[in-house]
Amino acid sequence: MEPLLDLPRPSPACTRCALRPACIAVGTRGVPDCPLDGLAHPYRRLARGERLFTAGDELGSVYLVREGALKTVTLARDGEEQVLAFHLPGEMMGLDAMATGRHRCDAVALGDTEVCELSFPALQARAAQRPILQAQLYRAIGLGANRDQEHVEMLIRRQASDRIALFLHGIAERTRPIGEAATQLTLPMSREDIARFLGLALETVSRGFTRLQDDGVIGVAGRHIDIRAPRELQRLARQA
Amino acid sequence: MEPLLDLPRPSPACTRCALRPACIAVGTRGVPDCPLDGLAHPYRRLARGERLFTAGDELGSVYLVREGALKTVTLARDGEEQVLAFHLPGEMMGLDAMATGRHRCDAVALGDTEVCELSFPALQARAAQRPILQAQLYRAIGLGANRDQEHVEMLIRRQASDRIALFLHGIAERTRPIGEAATQLTLPMSREDIARFLGLALETVSRGFTRLQDDGVIGVAGRHIDIRAPRELQRLARQA
DNA sequence: CGGCGCCTTGACTGGCTTCAAAATGCGTGG
DNA sequence: CCACGCATTTTGAAGCCAGTCAAGGCGCCG
């Protein structure tokens, strides 16, 4: 995976940052020329359940997830949550407001989370002057759209087992430390969140996990997943 | 709905164009200053079933639908089609390749169709120089993302009837001539396409339409739909 | 007028949802 | 450190909805 966006001013805190490679990739390791210099707010920390933004809020910033994870949700009339997306470290979020200028959903931290906040107007202005940054911005937007498309490809499957396999495969791909897909992962979200993401009952998700375990594809210990047969999981996810 | 993008050089052909209002909105009615002057290829016409682009193609152009309609599809391993989106007059398409530079899906004309083709690199370059055009481009991208989100909100519903109501409501909203939602519409796609868009069996879609007709919400005559109780349809689509 | 897609309708089966309860994990406070 | 209480997850049983298979009707185009 190539870097997403340049980091703001490299600092000790950036060492752990998922986006660190980006700084090097663009050759802006030195502070003076960092394309995002001055754009970033201080890192923002959220506790589990805290909201980063809410539907109706004006689009002021975009966010890069540094640590933890978030979900974006819409609230149906009856109060039920629909989970639109999960946002993992290194991913950009907040661009759902691009068309109207206002967010269409709520962003909720799934655990203790840290994000890098960038002023969107400033980012746009800077991008207009720097073609490389502009290209990276288009690319970040495109990656978000691709994740949405993958979500659709899960939901369009009619078998619950297919959706679950696709989900796990996708999370493993996105969680990979570098290069390979992860084989050990700790899901940041609950079974209920997964269910509301996949359009299933939470019991169905639980049973699906158990089934994959019985088939020897994965090991399940609560939210800790051990992918024992990556090829088989990929096969389940690809074909169907 | 505000205009999406400026038209290329106003011409007699543009009179019927769904995007016509845009030229006026931006105050570029006169030919000399039209922001898209020189970017557009000649209008491209497609017959039913013809492909505008195919998965793997390089992103060279974006397209504005002028007449007719298209679907974007992915082909599963077993040859089954998944319908990712429908593209109606006035809508932009082709931006699914923004992240990788290559299209992720095929675009197929649903009937006789005409599109306006814009060179994407040229559009980007022009947008970088004209803030208004840039803003419109961001907005067009955002609108596409919003439609994807609406698709997810359909698919995440577990009741077939909910998905169908949402689908019809959404098409009516997008088909509106101006201001109000349309109450009479002729669907450009088959029941099978709808089924593959909603993740249902085509028989289930057919039964859903019949059910809505029996309930007095719509009138069905093949692909011609008469929305008899718009409020009720909206209620079904909103709550659920 | 005939053929061929497309759409509708019917009957049956299977998988998912729902309701219910038990088990596990986890944070808190004693 | 342990005990408690709550949230989360798993498991079980029953009913219903949607998928599948099959047949019939409609409209369109040659």
XYZ file of C-alpha atoms (C1' of nucleotides) in Angstrom:
540
model
C 0.000 0.000 0.000
C 1.355 3.361 -0.950
C 1.259 6.252 1.436
C -1.915 8.191 1.652
C -1.023 11.715 2.525
C 1.922 13.542 3.886
C 2.101 13.997 7.561
C 2.132 17.312 9.199
C 5.447 18.422 10.644
C 7.376 15.315 11.587
C 7.581 15.089 15.326
C 8.331 12.446 17.919
C 4.637 11.599 17.964
C 4.763 10.841 14.257
C 7.093 7.947 14.799
C 4.199 5.668 15.603
C 2.005 7.206 12.950
C 0.590 4.906 10.338
C 1.154 7.583 7.744
C 4.794 8.087 8.452
C 6.074 6.539 5.223
C 4.237 9.189 3.277
C 6.587 11.904 4.417
C 9.523 10.078 3.006
C 7.788 9.024 -0.171
C 7.192 12.555 -1.275
C 10.622 13.664 -0.278
C 9.401 16.147 2.242
C 11.046 14.673 5.266
C 12.553 18.019 6.143
C 10.197 20.246 8.019
C 10.445 23.406 5.893
C 8.872 21.913 2.791
C 6.317 19.594 4.330
C 3.256 20.158 2.172
C 0.946 19.922 5.133
C 2.914 22.216 7.383
C 0.550 24.463 9.233
C -2.583 22.623 8.144
C -2.855 20.166 10.962
C -4.541 20.812 14.252
C -3.098 19.163 17.311
C -3.800 15.450 17.369
C -7.202 14.736 18.718
C -7.894 11.903 21.103
C -11.267 10.262 21.557
C -12.523 7.816 24.136
C -14.673 4.855 23.237
C -18.103 6.049 22.115
C -17.040 9.656 21.626
C -18.128 11.349 18.423
C -15.674 12.955 16.033
C -18.456 14.611 14.078
C -22.203 14.334 13.796
C -24.644 14.338 10.883
C -25.414 17.906 9.941
C -22.056 19.285 11.055
C -20.331 21.488 8.579
C -17.382 19.942 6.769
C -14.491 21.725 8.405
C -11.832 19.058 8.607
C -10.826 15.731 7.260
C -9.221 13.200 9.548
C -6.492 10.630 9.300
C -6.812 7.786 11.768
C -3.564 7.322 13.655
C -4.534 4.850 16.356
C -7.665 2.948 17.262
C -10.649 2.833 14.939
C -13.978 4.528 14.250
C -17.275 3.699 12.673
C -19.546 5.987 10.685
C -23.241 5.418 11.281
C -26.621 6.738 10.303
C -29.497 6.654 12.719
C -32.775 5.335 11.367
C -36.039 6.789 12.559
C -36.588 4.032 15.073
C -33.179 4.730 16.585
C -31.493 1.744 14.979
C -27.954 2.261 13.815
C -26.729 1.406 10.345
C -22.973 1.089 10.146
C -21.723 2.608 6.899
C -18.015 2.079 7.327
C -15.161 1.237 9.647
C -12.080 3.432 9.615
C -8.758 1.856 10.488
C -5.343 3.414 11.107
C -3.918 5.112 8.038
C -7.307 5.783 6.483
C -8.823 9.163 5.740
C -12.354 10.030 6.743
C -14.764 12.927 6.804
C -15.106 13.364 3.063
C -18.731 12.209 3.045
C -19.672 15.877 3.250
C -18.023 16.840 -0.024
C -21.233 17.198 -2.003
C -23.375 19.144 0.418
C -20.800 20.626 2.754
C -22.439 18.875 5.690
C -21.777 15.472 7.132
C -24.333 12.793 6.376
C -23.431 10.518 9.242
C -21.947 10.322 12.725
C -18.376 9.211 13.357
C -17.958 7.261 16.593
C -14.749 6.007 18.177
C -14.769 2.239 18.733
C -12.086 2.435 21.396
C -9.469 4.887 22.508
C -8.560 6.594 19.276
C -6.239 9.272 17.961
C -6.758 11.170 14.749
C -4.826 13.765 12.819
C -7.127 16.643 11.922
C -6.588 18.711 8.782
C -8.526 21.796 7.850
C -10.319 20.911 4.654
C -10.443 24.373 3.085
C -6.749 24.827 3.792
C -6.019 21.393 2.392
C -7.924 22.211 -0.773
C -6.119 25.503 -1.183
C -2.752 23.910 -0.644
C -3.599 21.088 -3.018
C -4.467 23.562 -5.741
C -0.902 24.817 -5.592
C 0.866 21.503 -5.308
C 0.084 18.943 -7.973
C 1.566 16.096 -5.983
C -0.591 16.878 -2.991
C -3.582 17.264 -5.277
C -2.965 13.831 -6.749
C -2.673 12.366 -3.274
C -5.928 13.969 -2.270
C -7.740 12.549 -5.305
C -6.230 9.218 -4.478
C -7.358 9.336 -0.858
C -10.868 10.160 -2.013
C -10.744 7.304 -4.483
C -9.601 4.848 -1.806
C -12.591 5.788 0.306
C -14.874 5.181 -2.655
C -13.245 1.814 -3.242
C -13.949 0.786 0.334
C -17.574 1.752 -0.155
C -17.658 -0.365 -3.274
C -16.260 -3.316 -1.358
C -18.983 -2.779 1.212
C -21.588 -2.950 -1.534
C -20.023 -6.122 -2.874
C -20.407 -7.682 0.570
C -23.983 -6.569 1.065
C -25.089 -7.672 -2.382
C -24.206 -11.275 -1.555
C -27.250 -13.153 -0.463
C -25.567 -15.739 1.730
C -24.617 -14.618 5.208
C -21.509 -16.819 5.111
C -20.277 -15.025 1.980
C -20.656 -11.624 3.558
C -18.815 -12.705 6.678
C -15.945 -14.227 4.725
C -15.633 -11.080 2.627
C -15.698 -8.956 5.739
C -12.914 -10.829 7.486
C -10.847 -10.964 4.340
C -11.229 -7.221 3.840
C -10.301 -6.371 7.407
C -7.257 -8.634 7.200
C -6.162 -6.894 4.000
C -6.527 -3.480 5.542
C -4.868 -4.458 8.803
C -1.737 -5.868 7.239
C 1.342 -4.388 8.851
C 3.091 -4.122 5.516
C 2.846 -6.168 2.371
C 1.067 -9.310 3.491
C -2.396 -9.589 4.949
C -2.506 -9.986 8.697
C -3.129 -13.478 10.090
C -3.714 -12.327 13.641
C -6.125 -9.552 14.245
C -8.082 -8.022 17.055
C -11.356 -6.649 15.803
C -12.044 -3.183 17.162
C -15.807 -3.541 16.733
C -18.508 -5.606 18.423
C -20.522 -8.392 16.828
C -23.451 -6.022 16.790
C -21.476 -3.428 14.833
C -20.469 -6.102 12.346
C -24.076 -7.212 12.042
C -25.260 -3.677 11.387
C -22.482 -3.297 8.828
C -23.391 -6.510 7.021
C -27.150 -6.207 7.228
C -27.476 -9.324 9.370
C -28.708 -10.237 12.830
C -25.889 -10.309 15.359
C -26.647 -13.942 16.132
C -26.071 -14.774 12.473
C -22.658 -13.128 12.608
C -21.738 -15.086 15.713
C -22.865 -18.331 14.124
C -20.937 -17.508 10.967
C -17.739 -17.039 12.961
C -18.335 -20.304 14.775
C -18.935 -22.051 11.481
C -15.665 -20.762 10.018
C -13.916 -21.949 13.140
C -15.460 -25.421 12.900
C -14.284 -25.560 9.287
C -10.740 -24.776 10.399
C -10.535 -21.500 8.501
C -10.165 -19.238 11.511
C -9.745 -19.386 15.247
C -12.088 -17.253 17.285
C -11.477 -15.998 20.801
C -13.868 -13.134 21.328
C -12.579 -10.297 19.229
C -9.278 -11.919 18.575
C -9.225 -13.717 15.245
C -6.538 -16.088 14.054
C -6.643 -16.750 10.340
C -5.543 -20.350 10.039
C -6.274 -20.929 6.354
C -5.737 -17.629 4.529
C -6.012 -19.288 1.119
C -9.318 -20.841 2.000
C -10.633 -17.551 3.372
C -9.567 -15.828 0.187
C -11.261 -18.509 -1.866
C -14.500 -18.054 0.045
C -14.263 -14.289 -0.386
C -13.328 -14.286 -4.060
C -15.646 -16.755 -5.620
C -19.120 -17.043 -4.173
C -30.699 20.122 -7.421
C -27.921 22.434 -8.437
C -26.087 22.009 -11.685
C -23.281 19.550 -11.739
C -20.710 20.767 -14.160
C -20.472 23.256 -16.930
C -21.246 22.091 -20.376
C -18.778 22.201 -23.143
C -19.389 24.844 -25.762
C -23.106 25.524 -25.880
C -24.501 24.182 -29.109
C -27.880 23.248 -30.489
C -27.346 19.750 -29.145
C -26.942 21.162 -25.659
C -30.460 22.447 -25.608
C -31.761 19.054 -24.551
C -28.846 18.413 -22.270
C -29.620 17.700 -18.660
C -26.637 19.798 -17.674
C -27.668 22.896 -19.515
C -28.519 24.923 -16.412
C -24.938 24.652 -15.281
C -23.685 26.925 -18.009
C -25.918 29.654 -16.802
C -25.301 29.073 -13.143
C -21.623 29.710 -13.422
C -22.109 32.664 -15.705
C -20.235 31.154 -18.557
C -23.032 31.178 -21.048
C -20.863 32.874 -23.624
C -18.649 30.534 -25.531
C -15.277 32.243 -25.056
C -15.100 31.736 -21.300
C -16.742 28.359 -20.967
C -14.496 26.567 -18.475
C -14.793 23.312 -20.320
C -14.112 24.687 -23.767
C -11.835 22.327 -25.602
C -12.059 19.549 -23.033
C -14.995 17.650 -24.417
C -14.807 14.983 -27.038
C -17.679 14.731 -29.483
C -20.760 13.301 -27.826
C -20.636 9.570 -27.752
C -23.649 7.418 -28.502
C -24.086 3.870 -27.276
C -26.601 1.216 -28.214
C -28.245 -1.011 -25.619
C -25.681 -3.371 -24.172
C -22.681 -1.451 -25.466
C -19.846 -0.831 -23.028
C -18.537 2.639 -22.271
C -15.535 1.277 -20.441
C -14.401 -2.031 -19.008
C -12.700 -3.085 -15.787
C -8.975 -2.634 -16.159
C -9.228 0.225 -18.632
C -7.115 3.208 -17.815
C -8.960 6.234 -16.483
C -8.855 8.550 -19.453
C -12.191 10.281 -19.351
C -15.100 11.013 -17.133
C -18.585 11.008 -18.585
C -21.735 12.994 -18.114
C -24.907 11.146 -19.028
C -27.003 13.211 -21.423
C -29.659 10.768 -22.515
C -30.582 7.205 -21.669
C -28.950 5.412 -18.747
C -26.118 3.070 -17.868
C -25.249 0.547 -15.213
C -21.856 -0.226 -13.752
C -21.270 -3.882 -12.992
C -18.642 -6.248 -11.690
C -18.448 -9.785 -12.933
C -18.106 -12.456 -10.260
C -16.049 -15.554 -10.911
C -19.046 -17.622 -11.869
C -20.026 -15.015 -14.468
C -22.805 -13.515 -12.385
C -23.219 -9.774 -12.608
C -23.370 -7.514 -9.598
C -24.873 -4.136 -10.360
C -22.997 -1.414 -8.492
C -24.861 1.640 -9.720
C -27.263 3.111 -12.209
C -26.342 6.338 -13.932
C -29.137 8.644 -15.004
C -29.100 11.785 -17.152
C -27.172 14.621 -15.552
C -24.953 12.356 -13.498
C -21.201 11.990 -13.759
C -19.521 8.610 -13.972
C -16.137 7.066 -14.477
C -14.518 8.295 -11.292
C -14.324 4.821 -9.784
C -10.783 4.685 -11.156
C -9.530 7.636 -9.116
C -7.529 5.593 -6.621
C -5.759 3.164 -8.899
C -5.997 4.876 -12.269
C -7.869 1.897 -13.683
C -11.571 1.188 -13.772
C -12.867 -1.376 -11.314
C -16.049 -2.177 -13.193
C -17.755 -2.247 -16.589
C -20.154 0.463 -17.701
C -22.997 -0.830 -19.868
C -25.683 1.163 -21.661
C -29.203 0.130 -20.629
C -30.746 1.524 -23.785
C -29.768 3.974 -26.479
C -27.594 6.399 -24.597
C -25.619 9.563 -25.181
C -22.789 10.756 -22.999
C -20.557 13.782 -22.892
C -16.935 12.682 -22.612
C -14.356 14.827 -20.842
C -10.661 14.116 -20.737
C -9.887 13.577 -17.081
C -6.291 14.827 -17.065
C -7.379 17.947 -18.927
C -10.277 18.424 -16.542
C -7.955 18.135 -13.566
C -5.522 20.601 -15.035
C -8.279 23.066 -15.837
C -9.793 22.643 -12.395
C -6.482 23.478 -10.770
C -6.640 26.891 -12.432
C -10.292 27.636 -11.858
C -11.504 27.428 -8.271
C -15.147 27.345 -9.305
C -14.601 24.420 -11.598
C -12.553 22.728 -8.913
C -15.379 23.117 -6.441
C -17.805 21.682 -8.963
C -15.550 18.727 -9.536
C -15.310 18.006 -5.816
C -19.056 18.304 -5.660
C -19.605 15.901 -8.540
C -17.327 13.391 -6.842
C -19.205 13.848 -3.595
C -22.554 13.300 -5.284
C -21.325 10.005 -6.636
C -20.210 8.992 -3.163
C -23.611 9.953 -1.780
C -25.343 7.716 -4.279
C -23.093 4.870 -3.207
C -24.042 5.566 0.379
C -27.721 5.429 -0.515
C -27.067 2.105 -2.185
C -25.524 0.814 1.025
C -28.490 2.069 3.003
C -30.761 0.033 0.740
C -28.692 -3.124 0.895
C -28.290 -3.003 4.648
C -32.057 -3.305 5.109
C -33.027 -6.846 5.809
C -36.568 -6.717 4.449
C -36.892 -6.998 0.686
C -39.873 -4.630 0.753
C -37.765 -1.937 2.423
C -35.060 -2.176 -0.196
C -37.571 -1.951 -3.011
C -39.333 1.056 -1.525
C -35.996 2.807 -1.052
C -35.001 1.982 -4.579
C -38.145 3.408 -6.141
C -38.013 6.460 -3.930
C -34.412 7.118 -4.889
C -35.030 6.727 -8.602
C -38.014 9.056 -8.374
C -35.880 11.651 -6.597
C -33.170 11.453 -9.222
C -35.571 11.444 -12.132
C -37.410 14.583 -11.126
C -37.597 17.032 -13.987
C -37.000 19.939 -11.667
C -37.818 20.547 -8.049
C -40.347 17.836 -7.260
C -39.855 14.113 -7.431
C -41.299 12.448 -10.502
C -44.604 10.624 -10.120
C -44.448 8.949 -13.497
C -41.329 7.114 -14.452
C -40.141 4.593 -16.952
C -37.428 2.435 -15.495
C -34.498 2.033 -17.868
C -33.412 -1.250 -16.296
C -34.839 -4.752 -16.166
C -36.155 -6.527 -13.095
C -33.040 -8.646 -13.191
C -30.812 -5.565 -13.064
C -32.799 -4.243 -10.116
C -32.489 -7.601 -8.387
C -28.732 -7.655 -8.883
C -28.569 -4.098 -7.602
C -30.600 -4.874 -4.491
C -29.108 -8.264 -3.716
C -32.442 -10.040 -4.238
C -33.864 -12.667 -6.573
C -35.650 -11.166 -9.533
C -38.869 -12.903 -8.520
C -38.684 -11.158 -5.165
C -38.413 -7.791 -6.897
C -41.400 -8.585 -9.055
C -43.434 -9.651 -6.045
C -42.400 -6.515 -4.198
C -43.676 -4.322 -7.029
C -46.933 -6.242 -7.111
C -47.281 -5.874 -3.361
C -46.805 -2.100 -3.546
C -49.407 -1.997 -6.294
C -51.892 -4.025 -4.249
C -51.326 -1.593 -1.381
C -52.181 1.310 -3.670
C -48.746 2.927 -3.407
C -47.764 2.553 -7.048
C -49.184 1.443 -10.358
C -47.098 -1.004 -12.323
C -47.222 -1.583 -16.057
C -44.019 -3.328 -16.965
C -41.295 -0.745 -16.652
C -43.686 2.125 -16.374
C -44.305 3.092 -12.777
C -46.975 5.457 -11.549
C -46.413 6.680 -8.038
C -49.899 7.032 -6.633
C -49.056 7.698 -2.986
C -45.746 9.574 -2.880
C -46.111 10.310 0.839
C -46.644 6.674 1.636
C -43.668 5.657 -0.515
C -41.546 8.221 1.263
C -42.753 6.952 4.625
C -41.825 3.394 3.699
C -38.419 4.562 2.484
C -37.606 6.828 5.412
C -38.562 4.823 8.439
C -38.186 1.067 8.248
C -48.611 -13.920 -37.070
C -45.057 -16.244 -34.682
C -41.085 -16.375 -31.728
C -38.558 -14.794 -27.978
C -37.404 -12.039 -23.961
C -39.248 -10.286 -20.007
C -42.310 -10.279 -16.310
C -45.575 -12.413 -13.198
C -47.408 -16.001 -10.321
C -47.434 -20.439 -7.681
C -45.596 -24.087 -4.507
C -42.003 -25.682 -1.762
C -37.683 -25.620 0.715
C -33.920 -23.708 3.286
C -31.654 -20.172 5.726
C -32.067 -16.233 8.411
C -34.458 -13.837 12.034
C -36.528 -13.815 16.305
C -37.118 -14.990 20.995
C -34.911 -16.959 24.871
C -31.358 -18.366 27.965
C -26.804 -19.643 29.230
C -21.827 -18.634 29.210
C -17.991 -15.775 28.880
C -15.308 -11.644 29.520
C -14.297 -7.351 31.721
C -14.216 -3.331 34.598
C -15.240 -1.720 39.129
C -15.186 -1.493 43.773
C -14.769 -3.760 48.018
C -6.918 -10.076 44.876
C -11.375 -11.474 44.584
C -16.332 -10.859 43.963
C -19.876 -8.801 41.784
C -22.593 -6.873 37.967
C -23.035 -5.648 33.427
C -22.140 -6.067 28.600
C -21.016 -9.068 25.084
C -21.041 -13.405 22.907
C -22.563 -17.941 22.153
C -25.982 -21.477 21.695
C -30.709 -23.411 21.163
C -35.455 -23.846 19.155
C -39.228 -22.327 16.272
C -41.385 -19.547 12.716
C -41.254 -16.791 8.698
C -39.447 -14.694 4.739
C -36.961 -14.986 0.603
C -34.716 -18.227 -2.705
C -35.365 -21.813 -5.993
C -37.706 -24.367 -9.395
C -41.437 -24.367 -12.554
C -45.052 -22.737 -15.452
C -47.850 -19.336 -17.599
C -48.783 -14.556 -19.566
C -47.559 -10.370 -21.840
C -45.467 -7.382 -25.121
C -42.272 -6.405 -28.705
C -40.010 -7.007 -32.959
C -39.155 -9.354 -36.939
